[in-house]
Short mmCIF file of C-alpha atoms and ligand atoms in Angstrom, two decimals:
data_model
loop_
_atom_site.label_atom_id
_atom_site.label_comp_id
_atom_site.label_asym_id
_atom_site.label_seq_id
_atom_site.Cartn_x
_atom_site.Cartn_y
_atom_site.Cartn_z
CA MET A 1 -55.30 -72.04 -59.20
CA HIS A 2 -57.66 -71.78 -61.96
CA GLY A 3 -60.51 -72.53 -60.62
CA MET A 4 -59.58 -70.31 -58.23
CA LYS A 5 -59.77 -67.81 -60.52
CA SER A 6 -63.08 -68.15 -62.89
CA VAL A 7 -64.99 -68.39 -59.24
CA SER A 8 -63.62 -64.96 -58.11
CA ASN A 9 -64.79 -64.03 -62.20
CA VAL A 10 -68.21 -65.33 -61.49
CA VAL A 11 -68.92 -63.89 -57.39
CA LEU A 12 -67.39 -60.32 -59.88
CA LEU A 13 -70.30 -60.80 -62.28
CA PHE A 14 -72.90 -61.66 -60.15
CA ALA A 15 -72.01 -58.38 -58.04
CA ALA A 16 -71.89 -55.64 -61.44
CA LEU A 17 -75.58 -57.40 -63.12
CA ALA A 18 -76.61 -56.36 -59.85
CA LEU A 19 -76.56 -52.59 -60.81
CA SER A 20 -79.33 -49.70 -61.65
CA PRO A 21 -80.03 -50.77 -65.25
CA GLN A 22 -81.16 -46.49 -65.35
CA ILE A 23 -77.88 -46.62 -66.10
CA PHE A 24 -78.07 -48.44 -69.86
CA ALA A 25 -78.80 -45.99 -73.21
CA GLU A 26 -81.41 -47.20 -75.48
CA THR A 27 -79.95 -46.90 -79.22
CA THR A 28 -81.44 -43.94 -80.68
CA PRO A 29 -80.57 -44.01 -84.87
CA GLU A 30 -78.43 -40.81 -84.25
CA ALA A 31 -76.00 -43.61 -81.47
CA HIS A 32 -75.33 -45.09 -85.00
CA LYS A 33 -73.53 -42.41 -86.31
CA SER A 34 -71.95 -40.35 -83.27
CA LYS A 35 -68.57 -40.61 -81.91
CA GLY A 36 -69.06 -42.15 -78.42
CA ASP A 37 -69.78 -40.17 -75.41
CA ALA A 38 -66.82 -41.37 -73.37
CA ALA A 39 -68.58 -39.08 -69.23
CA LYS A 40 -71.67 -41.39 -70.23
CA GLY A 41 -69.39 -44.44 -71.01
CA GLN A 42 -67.54 -43.82 -67.43
CA GLN A 43 -70.65 -44.03 -65.66
CA ILE A 44 -70.65 -47.58 -67.02
CA ALA A 45 -66.83 -48.24 -66.30
CA THR A 46 -67.49 -47.59 -63.20
CA GLN A 47 -70.14 -48.96 -62.30
CA VAL A 48 -70.04 -52.43 -64.23
CA CYS A 49 -67.20 -53.20 -65.63
CA ALA A 50 -64.33 -52.06 -63.00
CA ALA A 51 -64.49 -54.75 -60.96
CA CYS A 52 -63.28 -56.63 -63.65
CA HIS A 53 -60.80 -54.21 -65.43
CA ASN A 54 -60.58 -51.39 -62.76
CA PRO A 55 -62.17 -48.19 -62.45
CA ASP A 56 -59.56 -47.05 -65.64
CA GLY A 57 -58.79 -50.24 -67.59
CA ASN A 58 -55.47 -50.58 -66.10
CA SER A 59 -56.64 -54.22 -65.58
CA VAL A 60 -54.99 -55.80 -62.02
CA ILE A 61 -56.12 -59.60 -62.58
CA PRO A 62 -53.91 -60.89 -65.83
CA THR A 63 -57.01 -62.79 -67.00
CA ASN A 64 -58.27 -59.58 -68.02
CA PRO A 65 -57.40 -57.69 -70.49
CA SER A 66 -56.43 -54.17 -69.65
CA LEU A 67 -58.65 -51.79 -71.81
CA ALA A 68 -56.74 -48.38 -71.34
CA GLY A 69 -55.79 -46.80 -73.98
CA GLN A 70 -56.95 -49.10 -76.26
CA HIS A 71 -58.59 -47.96 -78.79
CA ALA A 72 -62.05 -47.02 -79.03
CA GLU A 73 -62.85 -48.77 -82.76
CA TYR A 74 -62.41 -52.25 -81.40
CA ILE A 75 -63.59 -51.97 -77.91
CA THR A 76 -66.73 -51.43 -79.55
CA LYS A 77 -66.55 -54.41 -81.83
CA GLN A 78 -65.63 -57.19 -80.27
CA LEU A 79 -68.00 -55.34 -77.08
CA GLU A 80 -70.67 -56.35 -80.34
CA ASN A 81 -68.44 -59.82 -81.10
CA PHE A 82 -69.41 -60.51 -77.80
CA LYS A 83 -73.00 -60.93 -78.39
CA ALA A 84 -75.32 -63.63 -79.61
CA GLN A 85 -78.01 -62.59 -81.69
CA ASP A 86 -80.73 -64.18 -83.70
CA GLY A 87 -80.08 -67.54 -81.96
CA LYS A 88 -76.72 -67.59 -83.35
CA PRO A 89 -73.76 -68.12 -81.24
CA ALA A 90 -71.55 -65.35 -80.84
CA GLU A 91 -68.55 -64.07 -83.03
CA ARG A 92 -66.28 -64.26 -79.84
CA GLU A 93 -67.26 -67.03 -76.87
CA SER A 94 -67.09 -65.59 -73.53
CA PRO A 95 -69.78 -66.86 -71.15
CA VAL A 96 -68.32 -63.75 -68.63
CA MET A 97 -68.54 -61.20 -71.69
CA GLY A 98 -71.73 -62.52 -72.98
CA ALA A 99 -73.58 -62.01 -70.09
CA MET A 100 -71.79 -58.30 -69.63
CA VAL A 101 -73.05 -56.90 -73.14
CA ALA A 102 -76.20 -58.70 -72.74
CA THR A 103 -78.10 -55.87 -71.25
CA LEU A 104 -75.59 -52.69 -74.02
CA SER A 105 -77.11 -51.14 -76.31
CA ALA A 106 -74.99 -50.36 -79.95
CA GLU A 107 -75.18 -46.51 -78.02
CA ASP A 108 -72.90 -48.40 -74.82
CA MET A 109 -70.78 -49.37 -76.11
CA LYS A 110 -69.63 -46.42 -78.31
CA ASN A 111 -69.68 -44.70 -74.82
CA LEU A 112 -67.62 -47.54 -73.12
CA GLY A 113 -65.11 -47.33 -75.94
CA ALA A 114 -64.96 -43.52 -76.20
CA TYR A 115 -64.62 -43.81 -72.85
CA TYR A 116 -61.38 -46.67 -72.56
CA ALA A 117 -59.44 -45.03 -75.56
CA GLN A 118 -58.77 -41.86 -73.56
CA GLN A 119 -57.40 -43.88 -70.40
CA THR A 120 -53.68 -43.43 -70.01
CA SER A 121 -51.83 -47.43 -70.51
CA ARG A 122 -49.60 -48.30 -67.32
CA SER A 123 -48.05 -51.39 -68.11
CA GLY A 124 -45.59 -53.18 -65.41
CA GLY A 125 -42.88 -54.21 -67.85
CA ALA A 126 -41.97 -57.70 -68.66
CA LYS A 127 -41.06 -60.47 -65.99
CA ASP A 128 -39.22 -62.87 -68.10
CA LYS A 129 -36.14 -60.93 -69.70
CA SER A 130 -34.15 -63.88 -71.79
CA MET A 131 -37.92 -64.99 -72.77
CA ALA A 132 -38.78 -61.16 -73.77
CA GLN A 133 -36.14 -61.32 -76.76
CA GLN A 134 -37.03 -64.08 -78.00
CA GLY A 135 -40.22 -62.79 -78.34
CA GLU A 136 -39.18 -59.39 -79.58
CA LYS A 137 -37.80 -62.19 -82.45
CA ILE A 138 -40.90 -63.24 -83.66
CA TYR A 139 -43.17 -59.89 -82.97
CA ARG A 140 -39.98 -57.77 -84.82
CA GLY A 141 -39.86 -60.61 -87.94
CA GLY A 142 -42.17 -63.56 -87.51
CA ASN A 143 -40.53 -67.08 -88.40
CA LEU A 144 -39.45 -67.50 -92.05
CA GLU A 145 -39.80 -71.94 -91.35
CA SER A 146 -43.18 -71.48 -90.81
CA GLY A 147 -44.39 -69.00 -92.64
CA LEU A 148 -45.49 -66.46 -89.45
CA PRO A 149 -45.38 -63.08 -90.67
CA ALA A 150 -43.93 -60.57 -87.83
CA CYS A 151 -46.30 -59.31 -85.64
CA ALA A 152 -44.81 -55.66 -86.17
CA SER A 153 -46.54 -54.72 -89.48
CA CYS A 154 -50.32 -55.04 -88.32
CA HIS A 155 -49.78 -53.77 -84.78
CA SER A 156 -47.19 -51.54 -85.52
CA PRO A 157 -43.71 -52.12 -83.81
CA ASN A 158 -44.00 -50.07 -80.65
CA GLY A 159 -47.52 -51.85 -80.50
CA VAL A 160 -49.89 -49.33 -80.79
CA GLY A 161 -51.70 -51.18 -83.30
CA ILE A 162 -53.18 -49.38 -85.82
CA PRO A 163 -56.52 -47.89 -85.60
CA PRO A 164 -60.13 -48.99 -86.25
CA ASN A 165 -58.88 -52.45 -87.14
CA TYR A 166 -55.45 -53.70 -85.50
CA PRO A 167 -55.96 -53.08 -81.53
CA ARG A 168 -53.39 -52.14 -79.53
CA LEU A 169 -51.41 -54.66 -78.21
CA ALA A 170 -48.75 -52.70 -76.25
CA GLY A 171 -48.21 -52.94 -71.81
CA GLN A 172 -51.40 -55.77 -71.98
CA HIS A 173 -51.07 -59.17 -69.52
CA SER A 174 -48.84 -61.75 -70.90
CA GLU A 175 -51.02 -64.62 -69.16
CA TYR A 176 -54.45 -63.12 -71.27
CA THR A 177 -52.55 -63.09 -74.89
CA ALA A 178 -51.55 -65.86 -75.32
CA ALA A 179 -54.75 -67.09 -74.33
CA GLN A 180 -56.31 -64.47 -77.43
CA LEU A 181 -53.72 -66.56 -79.62
CA ARG A 182 -54.58 -69.82 -78.04
CA ALA A 183 -58.48 -69.33 -78.72
CA PHE A 184 -57.62 -67.78 -82.18
CA ARG A 185 -56.86 -71.33 -83.21
CA THR A 186 -60.00 -72.89 -83.01
CA ASP A 187 -63.47 -71.33 -83.20
CA GLN A 188 -63.66 -69.26 -79.77
CA ARG A 189 -62.54 -66.06 -80.76
CA THR A 190 -63.33 -66.55 -84.76
CA LYS A 191 -65.51 -68.10 -86.46
CA ASP A 192 -63.99 -66.95 -89.93
CA PRO A 193 -61.67 -70.02 -90.37
CA ASN A 194 -59.50 -66.68 -93.33
CA HIS A 195 -59.66 -64.65 -90.35
CA GLU A 196 -55.49 -63.08 -90.19
CA MET A 197 -55.55 -64.10 -86.17
CA HIS A 198 -56.41 -67.73 -86.99
CA MET A 199 -53.77 -68.40 -89.49
CA ILE A 200 -51.37 -66.72 -87.16
CA ALA A 201 -52.01 -68.39 -84.28
CA SER A 202 -52.53 -72.03 -85.94
CA ARG A 203 -49.04 -71.69 -87.06
CA MET A 204 -47.81 -70.71 -83.64
CA SER A 205 -45.33 -72.93 -81.25
CA GLU A 206 -47.04 -73.39 -77.61
CA ARG A 207 -43.71 -71.75 -77.03
CA GLU A 208 -43.28 -68.80 -79.71
CA ILE A 209 -47.10 -67.83 -78.74
CA GLN A 210 -45.64 -67.27 -74.38
CA ALA A 211 -42.68 -66.15 -75.69
CA VAL A 212 -44.18 -63.28 -77.91
CA SER A 213 -46.88 -62.78 -74.95
CA GLU A 214 -43.70 -61.63 -72.54
CA PHE A 215 -42.18 -59.48 -75.49
CA ILE A 216 -45.82 -58.11 -75.89
CA SER A 217 -46.79 -57.12 -71.90
CA GLY A 218 -42.83 -55.07 -71.86
CA LEU A 219 -44.12 -53.04 -74.93
CA ARG A 220 -45.42 -49.19 -73.55
C1 LIG B 1 -66.82 -60.34 -63.64
C2 LIG B 1 -65.48 -60.09 -64.74
C3 LIG B 1 -65.91 -58.94 -65.55
C4 LIG B 1 -66.23 -58.17 -65.61
C5 LIG B 1 -66.97 -56.89 -65.05
C6 LIG B 1 -66.39 -57.21 -67.16
N1 LIG B 1 -65.48 -57.33 -68.24
FE1 LIG B 1 -65.24 -57.67 -69.95
N2 LIG B 1 -63.19 -58.96 -69.33
C7 LIG B 1 -63.76 -60.55 -68.81
C8 LIG B 1 -62.64 -61.03 -69.55
C9 LIG B 1 -62.22 -62.76 -68.31
C10 LIG B 1 -62.76 -60.48 -70.84
C11 LIG B 1 -61.64 -62.21 -70.99
C12 LIG B 1 -62.96 -62.64 -72.33
C13 LIG B 1 -62.33 -63.53 -73.15
O1 LIG B 1 -61.23 -64.49 -73.11
O2 LIG B 1 -62.34 -63.94 -74.73
C14 LIG B 1 -63.06 -59.99 -70.75
C15 LIG B 1 -62.74 -59.31 -72.12
C16 LIG B 1 -63.40 -58.04 -72.41
C17 LIG B 1 -62.81 -57.27 -73.74
C18 LIG B 1 -62.55 -57.98 -74.82
C19 LIG B 1 -60.93 -56.52 -75.06
C20 LIG B 1 -59.87 -57.16 -75.84
O3 LIG B 1 -58.90 -56.41 -75.47
O4 LIG B 1 -60.15 -58.01 -76.93
C21 LIG B 1 -63.95 -55.86 -73.73
C22 LIG B 1 -63.66 -54.71 -75.13
C23 LIG B 1 -64.70 -56.04 -72.45
N3 LIG B 1 -63.82 -56.70 -71.73
C24 LIG B 1 -65.14 -54.35 -71.97
C25 LIG B 1 -66.35 -54.86 -70.75
C26 LIG B 1 -66.69 -53.86 -70.66
C27 LIG B 1 -67.13 -52.67 -71.40
C28 LIG B 1 -67.51 -54.14 -69.04
C29 LIG B 1 -68.46 -53.53 -68.16
C30 LIG B 1 -70.03 -53.53 -68.59
C31 LIG B 1 -67.17 -55.40 -67.98
N4 LIG B 1 -66.00 -55.17 -69.55
C32 LIG B 1 -66.92 -56.30 -67.18
C33 LIG B 1 -64.44 -60.11 -67.32
C34 LIG B 1 -65.03 -58.99 -67.45
C1 LIG B 2 -52.16 -59.22 -91.06
C2 LIG B 2 -52.87 -58.46 -89.90
C3 LIG B 2 -51.22 -58.76 -87.99
C4 LIG B 2 -50.71 -59.39 -87.96
C5 LIG B 2 -49.38 -59.92 -89.19
C6 LIG B 2 -51.03 -59.76 -86.98
N1 LIG B 2 -52.33 -59.83 -87.07
FE1 LIG B 2 -53.10 -60.03 -84.11
N2 LIG B 2 -55.03 -59.26 -85.57
C7 LIG B 2 -55.13 -59.49 -86.15
C8 LIG B 2 -55.86 -57.83 -86.68
C9 LIG B 2 -57.05 -57.68 -87.55
C10 LIG B 2 -56.74 -58.35 -85.02
C11 LIG B 2 -58.42 -57.75 -84.70
C12 LIG B 2 -59.10 -59.12 -84.52
C13 LIG B 2 -60.44 -59.34 -84.24
O1 LIG B 2 -61.09 -57.95 -84.50
O2 LIG B 2 -60.72 -59.43 -82.87
C14 LIG B 2 -55.18 -59.22 -84.23
C15 LIG B 2 -56.36 -58.97 -82.48
C16 LIG B 2 -54.52 -59.91 -81.97
C17 LIG B 2 -55.04 -59.99 -80.17
C18 LIG B 2 -56.04 -60.19 -79.75
C19 LIG B 2 -55.31 -58.79 -78.74
C20 LIG B 2 -56.34 -58.73 -77.69
O3 LIG B 2 -56.58 -57.49 -76.87
O4 LIG B 2 -57.52 -59.55 -77.15
C21 LIG B 2 -53.74 -60.80 -80.35
C22 LIG B 2 -53.42 -60.38 -78.91
C23 LIG B 2 -52.46 -60.95 -81.30
N3 LIG B 2 -53.20 -60.04 -82.51
C24 LIG B 2 -51.77 -60.77 -81.61
C25 LIG B 2 -50.71 -61.31 -82.25
C26 LIG B 2 -49.35 -61.52 -82.76
C27 LIG B 2 -48.73 -61.73 -81.01
C28 LIG B 2 -48.76 -61.05 -84.06
C29 LIG B 2 -47.21 -61.59 -84.22
C30 LIG B 2 -47.17 -63.18 -84.35
C31 LIG B 2 -49.43 -60.36 -84.59
N4 LIG B 2 -51.10 -60.02 -84.27
C32 LIG B 2 -50.18 -59.93 -86.64
C33 LIG B 2 -53.87 -58.38 -87.70
C34 LIG B 2 -52.58 -58.83 -87.48
#
């Protein structure tokens, strides 16, 4: 199962990278101040990113995150984090996304954030009701015994997040959410040992990770 998924991602990655480079913009000094041009972002999204994230950012592959309705600033920041710079490893390690961002300028990253933020999230809903109920308790109340804070306090009660720093989680694929919580425990997702999500994920059991991820997939 796992092997098949990564093979298909590699095929999609090569298909995406083979596309024409002229759709990528040069970084201009103004780009750092501007808000991002959703129409320009859409060009890259449909030609390069759609194979894995779908044209409107509602991914149908559970290991690839949905991006539709995510905050623009968060998307831009993640794209920056995937980029290895000055000989240092990327803040967020992903062979697939590391290759994808290599050709993106700072302006492209802003444009892509603007585009996905405008798309409407279409969540499939939670599959396992009893798991989701256990997850809801963690999401809303945390775990007093292990000192786990409630997710709702930073990601908001309905999971839409609080821009610019706290991402939307609502409706995300449970497989992807669980994988990120595991990655936050190691330095794969963040190199900052004091990152709030590193401390939070390190306090979670595997069962709690699966339950809260199932609940989040049904939030809208
Ligand atoms: C070959 C498949 C593939 C392609 C093509 C691809 N992605 Fe991804 N993307 C992934 C996977 C897999 C992840 C999860 C990476 C991880 O585990 O950290 C991801 C993660 C992301 C994230 C992080 C989302 C979050 O919630 O933190 C963003 C943003 C993103 N991709 C944007 C893009 C953009 C923009 C493009 C086009 C320039 C693109 N991706 C092309 C597979 C792909
Ligand atoms: C103190 C604030 C805070 C709390 C509480 C919190 N988070 Fe987060 N979370 C963050 C921040 C900040 C980020 C963005 C990290 C980044 O920029 O890479 C994040 C990111 C995430 C992501 C990555 C989203 C993506 O699209 O890749 C997941 C998943 C997540 N949190 C789940 C949870 C869960 C589950 C809980 C409750 C057990 C929780 N968080 C509690 C602050 C918090």
